[in-house]
CSV table of C-alpha atoms in Angstrom, one decimal:
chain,number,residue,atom,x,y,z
A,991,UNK,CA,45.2,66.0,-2.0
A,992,UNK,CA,43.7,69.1,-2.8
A,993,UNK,CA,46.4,71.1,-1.5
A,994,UNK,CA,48.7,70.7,-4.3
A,995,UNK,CA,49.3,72.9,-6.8
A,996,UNK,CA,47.4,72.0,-10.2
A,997,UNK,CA,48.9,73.2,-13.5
A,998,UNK,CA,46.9,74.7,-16.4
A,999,UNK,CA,47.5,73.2,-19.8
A,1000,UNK,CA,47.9,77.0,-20.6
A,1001,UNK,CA,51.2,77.7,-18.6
A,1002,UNK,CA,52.3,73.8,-19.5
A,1003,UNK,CA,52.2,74.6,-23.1
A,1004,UNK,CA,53.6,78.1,-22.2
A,1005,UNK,CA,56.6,77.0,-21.0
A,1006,UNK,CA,57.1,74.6,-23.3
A,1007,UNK,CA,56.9,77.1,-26.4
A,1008,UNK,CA,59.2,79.0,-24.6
A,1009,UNK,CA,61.7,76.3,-24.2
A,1010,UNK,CA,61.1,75.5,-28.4
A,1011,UNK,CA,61.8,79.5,-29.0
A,1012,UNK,CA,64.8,79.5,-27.0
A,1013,UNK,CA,66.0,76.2,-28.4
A,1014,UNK,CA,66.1,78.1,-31.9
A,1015,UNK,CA,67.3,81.1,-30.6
A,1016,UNK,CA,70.3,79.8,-28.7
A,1017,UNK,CA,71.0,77.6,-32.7
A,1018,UNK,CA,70.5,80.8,-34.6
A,1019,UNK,CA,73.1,82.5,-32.6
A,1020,UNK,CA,75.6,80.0,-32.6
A,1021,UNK,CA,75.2,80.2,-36.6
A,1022,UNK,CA,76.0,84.5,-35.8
A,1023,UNK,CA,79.4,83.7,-34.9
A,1024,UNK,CA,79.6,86.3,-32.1
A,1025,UNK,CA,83.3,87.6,-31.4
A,1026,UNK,CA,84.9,85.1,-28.7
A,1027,UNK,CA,83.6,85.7,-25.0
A,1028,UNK,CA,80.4,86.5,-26.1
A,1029,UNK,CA,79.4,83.5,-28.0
A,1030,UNK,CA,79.4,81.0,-24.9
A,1031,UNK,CA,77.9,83.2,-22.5
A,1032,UNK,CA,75.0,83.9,-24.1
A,1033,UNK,CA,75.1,80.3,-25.0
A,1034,UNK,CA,74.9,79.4,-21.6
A,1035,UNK,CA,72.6,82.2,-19.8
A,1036,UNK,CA,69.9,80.8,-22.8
A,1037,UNK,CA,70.3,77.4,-21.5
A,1038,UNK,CA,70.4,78.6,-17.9
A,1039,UNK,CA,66.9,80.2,-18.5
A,1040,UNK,CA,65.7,77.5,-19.9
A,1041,UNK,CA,66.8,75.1,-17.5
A,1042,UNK,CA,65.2,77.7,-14.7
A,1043,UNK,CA,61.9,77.3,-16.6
A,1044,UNK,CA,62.2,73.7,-16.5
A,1045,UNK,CA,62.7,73.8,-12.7
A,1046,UNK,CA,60.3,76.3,-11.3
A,1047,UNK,CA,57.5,75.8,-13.7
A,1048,UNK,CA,57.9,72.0,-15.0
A,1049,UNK,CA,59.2,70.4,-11.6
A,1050,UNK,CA,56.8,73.1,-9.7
A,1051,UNK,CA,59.6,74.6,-7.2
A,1052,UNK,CA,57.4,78.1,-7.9
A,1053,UNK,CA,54.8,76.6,-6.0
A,1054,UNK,CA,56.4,73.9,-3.8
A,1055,UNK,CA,57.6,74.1,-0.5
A,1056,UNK,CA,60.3,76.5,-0.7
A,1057,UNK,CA,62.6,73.3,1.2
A,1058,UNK,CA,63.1,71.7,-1.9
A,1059,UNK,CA,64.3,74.7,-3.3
A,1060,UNK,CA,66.1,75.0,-0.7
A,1061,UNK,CA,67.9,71.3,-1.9
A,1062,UNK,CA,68.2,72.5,-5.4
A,1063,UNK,CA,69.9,75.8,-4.8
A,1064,UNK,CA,72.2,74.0,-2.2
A,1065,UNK,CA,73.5,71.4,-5.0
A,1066,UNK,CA,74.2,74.4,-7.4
A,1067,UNK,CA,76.2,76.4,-4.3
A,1068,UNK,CA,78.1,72.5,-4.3
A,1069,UNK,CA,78.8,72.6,-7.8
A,1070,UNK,CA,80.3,76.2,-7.8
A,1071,UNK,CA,82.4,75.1,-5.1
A,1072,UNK,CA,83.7,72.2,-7.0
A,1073,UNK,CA,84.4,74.0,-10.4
A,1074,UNK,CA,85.4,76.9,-8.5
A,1075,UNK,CA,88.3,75.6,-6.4
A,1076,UNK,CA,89.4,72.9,-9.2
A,1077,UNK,CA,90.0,76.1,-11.4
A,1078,UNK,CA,91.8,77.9,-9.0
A,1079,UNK,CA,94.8,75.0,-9.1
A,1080,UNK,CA,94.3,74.5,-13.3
A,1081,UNK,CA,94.0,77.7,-14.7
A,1082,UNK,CA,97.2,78.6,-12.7
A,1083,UNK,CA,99.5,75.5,-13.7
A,1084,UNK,CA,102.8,76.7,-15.8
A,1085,UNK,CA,103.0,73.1,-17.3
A,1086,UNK,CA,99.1,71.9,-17.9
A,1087,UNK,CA,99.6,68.2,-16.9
A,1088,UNK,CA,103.6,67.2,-16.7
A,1089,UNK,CA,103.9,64.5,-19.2
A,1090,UNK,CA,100.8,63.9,-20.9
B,638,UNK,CA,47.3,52.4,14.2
B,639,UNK,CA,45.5,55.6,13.1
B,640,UNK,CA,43.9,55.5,9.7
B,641,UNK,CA,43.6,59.4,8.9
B,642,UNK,CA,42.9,58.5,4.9
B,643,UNK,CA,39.3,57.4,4.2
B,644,UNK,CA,40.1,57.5,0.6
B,645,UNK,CA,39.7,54.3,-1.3
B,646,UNK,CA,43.4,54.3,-1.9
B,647,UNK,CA,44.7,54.1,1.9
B,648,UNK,CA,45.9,50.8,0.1
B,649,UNK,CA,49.0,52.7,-0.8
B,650,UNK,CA,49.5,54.5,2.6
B,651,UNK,CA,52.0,52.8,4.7
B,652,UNK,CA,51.7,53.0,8.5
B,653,UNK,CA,54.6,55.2,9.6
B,654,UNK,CA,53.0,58.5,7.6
B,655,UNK,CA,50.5,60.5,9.3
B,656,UNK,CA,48.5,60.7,6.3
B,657,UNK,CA,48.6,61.0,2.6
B,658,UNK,CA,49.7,64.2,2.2
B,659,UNK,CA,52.7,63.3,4.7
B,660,UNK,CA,53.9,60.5,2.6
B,661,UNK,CA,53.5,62.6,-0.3
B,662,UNK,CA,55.7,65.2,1.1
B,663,UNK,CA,58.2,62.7,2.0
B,664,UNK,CA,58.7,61.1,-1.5
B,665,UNK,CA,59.1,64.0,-3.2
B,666,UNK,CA,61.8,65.5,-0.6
B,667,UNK,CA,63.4,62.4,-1.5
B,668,UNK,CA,63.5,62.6,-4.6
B,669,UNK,CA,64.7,65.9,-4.4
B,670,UNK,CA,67.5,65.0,-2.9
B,671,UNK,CA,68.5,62.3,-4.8
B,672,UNK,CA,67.9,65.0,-7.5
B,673,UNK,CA,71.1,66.8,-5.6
B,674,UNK,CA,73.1,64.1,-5.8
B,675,UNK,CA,72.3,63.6,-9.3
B,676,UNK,CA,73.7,67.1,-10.3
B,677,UNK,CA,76.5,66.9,-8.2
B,678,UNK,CA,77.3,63.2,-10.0
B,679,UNK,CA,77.0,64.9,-13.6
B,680,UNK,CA,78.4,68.0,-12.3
B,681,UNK,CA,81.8,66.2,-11.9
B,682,UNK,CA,81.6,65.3,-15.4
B,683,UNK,CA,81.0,69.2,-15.8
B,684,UNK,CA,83.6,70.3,-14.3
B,685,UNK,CA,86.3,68.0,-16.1
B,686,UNK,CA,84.6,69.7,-19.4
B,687,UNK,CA,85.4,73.1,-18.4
B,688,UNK,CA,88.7,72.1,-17.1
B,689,UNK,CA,89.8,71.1,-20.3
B,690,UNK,CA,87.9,73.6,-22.7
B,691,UNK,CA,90.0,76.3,-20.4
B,692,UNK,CA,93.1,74.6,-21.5
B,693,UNK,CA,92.5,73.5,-25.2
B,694,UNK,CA,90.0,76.5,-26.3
B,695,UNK,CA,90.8,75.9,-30.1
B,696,UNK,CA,90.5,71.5,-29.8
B,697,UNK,CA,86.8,72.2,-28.9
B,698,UNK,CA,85.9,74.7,-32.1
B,699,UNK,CA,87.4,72.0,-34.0
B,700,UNK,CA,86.1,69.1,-32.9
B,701,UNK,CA,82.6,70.4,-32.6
B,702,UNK,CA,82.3,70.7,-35.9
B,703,UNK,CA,81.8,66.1,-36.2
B,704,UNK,CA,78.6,66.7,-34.5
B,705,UNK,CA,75.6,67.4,-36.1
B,706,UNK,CA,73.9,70.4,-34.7
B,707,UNK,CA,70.4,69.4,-36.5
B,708,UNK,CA,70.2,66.5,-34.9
B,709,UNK,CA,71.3,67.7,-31.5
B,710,UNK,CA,68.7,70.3,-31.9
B,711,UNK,CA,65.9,67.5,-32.9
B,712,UNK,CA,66.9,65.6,-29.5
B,713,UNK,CA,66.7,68.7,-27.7
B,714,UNK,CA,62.9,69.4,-29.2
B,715,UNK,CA,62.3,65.7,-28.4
B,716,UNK,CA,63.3,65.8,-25.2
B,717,UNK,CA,61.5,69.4,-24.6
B,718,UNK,CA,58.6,67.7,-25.5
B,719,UNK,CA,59.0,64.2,-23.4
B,720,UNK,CA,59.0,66.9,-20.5
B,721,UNK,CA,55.7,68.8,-21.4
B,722,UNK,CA,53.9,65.3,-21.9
B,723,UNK,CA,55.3,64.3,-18.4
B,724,UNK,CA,53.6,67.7,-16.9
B,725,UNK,CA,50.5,66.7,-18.5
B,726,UNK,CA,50.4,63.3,-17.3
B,727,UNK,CA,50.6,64.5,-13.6
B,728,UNK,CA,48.3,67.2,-14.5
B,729,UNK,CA,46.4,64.3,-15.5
B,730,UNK,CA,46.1,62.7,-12.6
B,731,UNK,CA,45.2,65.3,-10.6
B,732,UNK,CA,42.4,66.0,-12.4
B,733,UNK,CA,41.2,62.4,-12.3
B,734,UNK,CA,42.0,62.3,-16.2
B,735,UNK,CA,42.9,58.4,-15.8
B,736,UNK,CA,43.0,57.9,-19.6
B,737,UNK,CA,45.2,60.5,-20.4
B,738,UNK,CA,47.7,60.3,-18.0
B,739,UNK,CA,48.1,56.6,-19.7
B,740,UNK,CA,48.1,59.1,-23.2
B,741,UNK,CA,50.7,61.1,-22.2
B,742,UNK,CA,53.4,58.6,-20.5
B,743,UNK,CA,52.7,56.8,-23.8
B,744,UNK,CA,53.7,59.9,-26.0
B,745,UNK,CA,56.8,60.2,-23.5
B,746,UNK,CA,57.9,57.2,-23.8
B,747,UNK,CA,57.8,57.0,-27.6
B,748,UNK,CA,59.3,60.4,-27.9
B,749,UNK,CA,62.3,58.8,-25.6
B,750,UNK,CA,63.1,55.9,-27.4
B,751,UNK,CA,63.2,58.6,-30.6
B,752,UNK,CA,65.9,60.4,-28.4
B,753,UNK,CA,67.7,57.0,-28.0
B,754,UNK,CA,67.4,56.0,-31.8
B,755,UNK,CA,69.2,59.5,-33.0
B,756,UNK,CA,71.7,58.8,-30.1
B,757,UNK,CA,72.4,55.3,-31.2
B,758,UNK,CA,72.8,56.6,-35.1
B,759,UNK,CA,75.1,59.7,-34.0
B,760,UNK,CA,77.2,57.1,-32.2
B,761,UNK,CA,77.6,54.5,-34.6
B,762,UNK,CA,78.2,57.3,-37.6
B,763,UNK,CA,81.3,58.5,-34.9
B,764,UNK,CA,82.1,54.7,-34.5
B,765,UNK,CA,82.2,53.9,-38.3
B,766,UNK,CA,85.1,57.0,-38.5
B,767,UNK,CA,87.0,55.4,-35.9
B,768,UNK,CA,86.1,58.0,-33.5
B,769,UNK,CA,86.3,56.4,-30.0
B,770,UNK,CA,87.1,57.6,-26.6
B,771,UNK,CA,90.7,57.8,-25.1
B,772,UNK,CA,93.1,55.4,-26.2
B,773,UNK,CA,91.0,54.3,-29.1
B,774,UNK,CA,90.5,57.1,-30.8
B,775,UNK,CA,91.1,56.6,-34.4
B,776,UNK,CA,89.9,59.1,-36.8
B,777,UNK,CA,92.4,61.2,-38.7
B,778,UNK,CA,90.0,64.1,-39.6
B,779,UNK,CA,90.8,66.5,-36.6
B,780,UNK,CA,94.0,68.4,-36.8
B,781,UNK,CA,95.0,68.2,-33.0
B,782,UNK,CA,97.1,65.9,-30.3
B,783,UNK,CA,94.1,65.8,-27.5
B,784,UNK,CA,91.4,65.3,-30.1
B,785,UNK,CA,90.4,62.4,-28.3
B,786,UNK,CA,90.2,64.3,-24.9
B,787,UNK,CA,86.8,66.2,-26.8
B,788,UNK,CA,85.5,62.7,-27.4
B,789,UNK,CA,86.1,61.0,-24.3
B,790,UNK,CA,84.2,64.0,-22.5
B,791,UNK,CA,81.3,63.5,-25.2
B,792,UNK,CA,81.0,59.9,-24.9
B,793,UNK,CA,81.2,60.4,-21.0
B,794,UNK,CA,78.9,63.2,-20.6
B,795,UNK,CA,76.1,62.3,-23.3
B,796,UNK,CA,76.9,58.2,-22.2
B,797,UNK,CA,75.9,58.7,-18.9
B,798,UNK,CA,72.6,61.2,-19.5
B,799,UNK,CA,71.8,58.5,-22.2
B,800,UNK,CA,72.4,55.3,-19.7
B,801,UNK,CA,69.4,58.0,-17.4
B,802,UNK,CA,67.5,58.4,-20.6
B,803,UNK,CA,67.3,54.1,-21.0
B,804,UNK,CA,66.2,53.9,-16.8
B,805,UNK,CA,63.7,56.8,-17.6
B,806,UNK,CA,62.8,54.8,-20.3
B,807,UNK,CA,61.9,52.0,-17.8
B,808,UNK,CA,60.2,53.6,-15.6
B,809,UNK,CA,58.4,54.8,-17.5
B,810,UNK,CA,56.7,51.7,-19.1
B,811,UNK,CA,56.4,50.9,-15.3
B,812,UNK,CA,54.3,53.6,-14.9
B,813,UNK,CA,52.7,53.2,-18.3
B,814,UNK,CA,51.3,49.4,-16.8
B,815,UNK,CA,50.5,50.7,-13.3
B,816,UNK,CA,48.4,54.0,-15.0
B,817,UNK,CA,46.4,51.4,-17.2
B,818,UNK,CA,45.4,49.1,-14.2
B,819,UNK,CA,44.4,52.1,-12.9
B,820,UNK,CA,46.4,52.9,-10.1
B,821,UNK,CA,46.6,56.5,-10.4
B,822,UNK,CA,44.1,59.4,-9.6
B,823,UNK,CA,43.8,62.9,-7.9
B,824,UNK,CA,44.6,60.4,-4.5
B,825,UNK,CA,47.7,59.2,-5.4
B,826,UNK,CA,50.3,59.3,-8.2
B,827,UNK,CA,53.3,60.2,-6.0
B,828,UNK,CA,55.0,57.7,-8.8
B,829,UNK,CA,54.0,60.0,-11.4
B,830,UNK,CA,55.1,62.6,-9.7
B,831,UNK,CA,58.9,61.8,-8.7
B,832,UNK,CA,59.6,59.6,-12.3
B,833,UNK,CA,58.3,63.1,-13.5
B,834,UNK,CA,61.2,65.2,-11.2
B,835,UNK,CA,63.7,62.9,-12.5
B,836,UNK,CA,62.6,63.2,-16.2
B,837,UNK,CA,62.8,67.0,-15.7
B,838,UNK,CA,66.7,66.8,-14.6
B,839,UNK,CA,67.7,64.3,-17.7
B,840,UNK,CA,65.9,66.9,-19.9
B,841,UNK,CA,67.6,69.9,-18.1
B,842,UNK,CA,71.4,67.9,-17.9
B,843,UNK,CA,70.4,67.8,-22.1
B,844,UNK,CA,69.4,71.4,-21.8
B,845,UNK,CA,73.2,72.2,-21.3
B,846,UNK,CA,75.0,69.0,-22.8
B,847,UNK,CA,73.2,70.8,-26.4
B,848,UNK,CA,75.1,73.8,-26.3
B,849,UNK,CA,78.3,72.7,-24.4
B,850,UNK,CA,79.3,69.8,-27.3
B,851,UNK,CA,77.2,71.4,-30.8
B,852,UNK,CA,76.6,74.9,-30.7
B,853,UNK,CA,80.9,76.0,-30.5
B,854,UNK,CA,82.4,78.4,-32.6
């Protein structure tokens, strides 16, 4: 299988150093306390980079057959759907749930 | 039938794949999709979290602050780490490295039952205050009506990634026994491989879980 795509222990430990920094960065600023939008966005495009880095480099889609990224991407178009239309019924309800 | 392997390891080829490289391809789009499935299985659980954080912004600061971000953060270096060692193993393999791909599922494994030990102490610290999910709920410290609706999401959400973290846990001593009998080399370790692309989405899920339930403000 010589085809496949061998990873050096120099972009393994790369990417895992990167995951450590941003796992510290995305603590240090929650401790910041940034004004209210602001705090879970960055928040969440820190774990959305890392989770990219995890992906491409960790479970190889970078140098895979662009099909399976093709499977990935398509359960991520899913999952907007899903939180997408549930939002558009509950962030537009007068009463949240009736009688809970 | 045609034999196109003349490896020593057409032992693992089964007779409906071309070759190999064929039943290589296969397993992993396989996995891959059951990888989809996966995310749209958690993703459910996702969505019910952002639901209710839309609808009870100020329930989330507050009950945010009974978890312990140090030891969320340790899981999350654990697990980071359980993922490089993972990487290494297949790198391992396809190097012909057959003792240390047998190193580095050890490390894994050890560095996931360390991820299930903090889980198990965060738990029974909640349990102990009579925090439990839904109707059980029974903790006093949280100055809100739908305090329990936080902690049914949390025992939910990091419940079910910990149920994957236990069956990553098994597979991986599976793999631990089958890399010291030797069955793995640069030929064939399309088990490596796909435990590895599953143990890669449990640490990603965690990747966002870490943020979503500690880091709030």
């Amino acid at each position: 299988m010589s085809g496949h795509h061998i990873s050096t222990d120099k972009t393994l430990l790369g990417v895992a150093g990167g995951l450590l920094v941003l796992t510290v960065l995305t603590v240090v600023v929650h401790y910041l306390h940034l004004p209210d939008p602001w705090s879970i966005i960055v928040a969440m495009g820190i774990a959305t980079f890392k989770a990219m880095l995890v992906a491409l480099f960790f479970m190889n889609l970078y140098w895979d057959k662009r099909f399976n990224l093709m499977l990935f991407g398509t359960s991520i178009v899913f999952l907007a759907l899903l939180v997408g239309l549930t939002l558009l019924d509950t962030l537009f309800r007068v009463d949240v749930l009736p009688s809970f | 039938m045609a034999n196109h392997s003349t490896s020593s390891h057409s032992r693992y080829l089964q007779h409906h794949f071309v070759d190999a490289e064929q039943q290589f391809d296969a397993a992993k789009m396989g996995m891959w999709v059951f990888l989809v499935t996966e995310i749209l299985f958690f993703g459910g659980l996702f969505a019910a979290y952002i639901v209710y954080r839309l609808w009870y912004p100020e329930l989330f600061v507050m009950a945010s602050e009974e978890l312990n971000t140090l030891w969320g953060g340790v899981n999350t270096v654990v697990l980071i780490g359980s993922s490089l060692t993972v990487a290494m193993a297949i790198k391992s393999a396809q190097l012909n490295q057959k003792r240390n791909i047998a190193i580095n599922l050890g490390i894994t494994l050890a560095l996931a039952a360390i991820f299930m030990v903090i889980k198990y102490f965060e738990w029974t610290h909640k349990f102990h205050l009579g925090i439990f999910p839904g109707e059980f709920y029974a903790y006093e410290g949280i100055d809100h009506p739908k305090a329990n609706v936080f902690f049914s999401l949390y025992y939910l959400m990091t419940g079910l990634h910990g149920l994957h973290v236990i069956i990553g846990i098994g597979l991986m001593i599976w793999l631990l026994v089958r890399s010291v009998k030797g069955h793995f080399d640069s030929e064939y370790y399309t088990p490596v491989e796909i435990t590895g692309l599953y143990w890669h989405l449990v640490d990603i899920i965690w990747i966002f879980l870490f943020p979503l339930f500690y880091l709030i403000d």
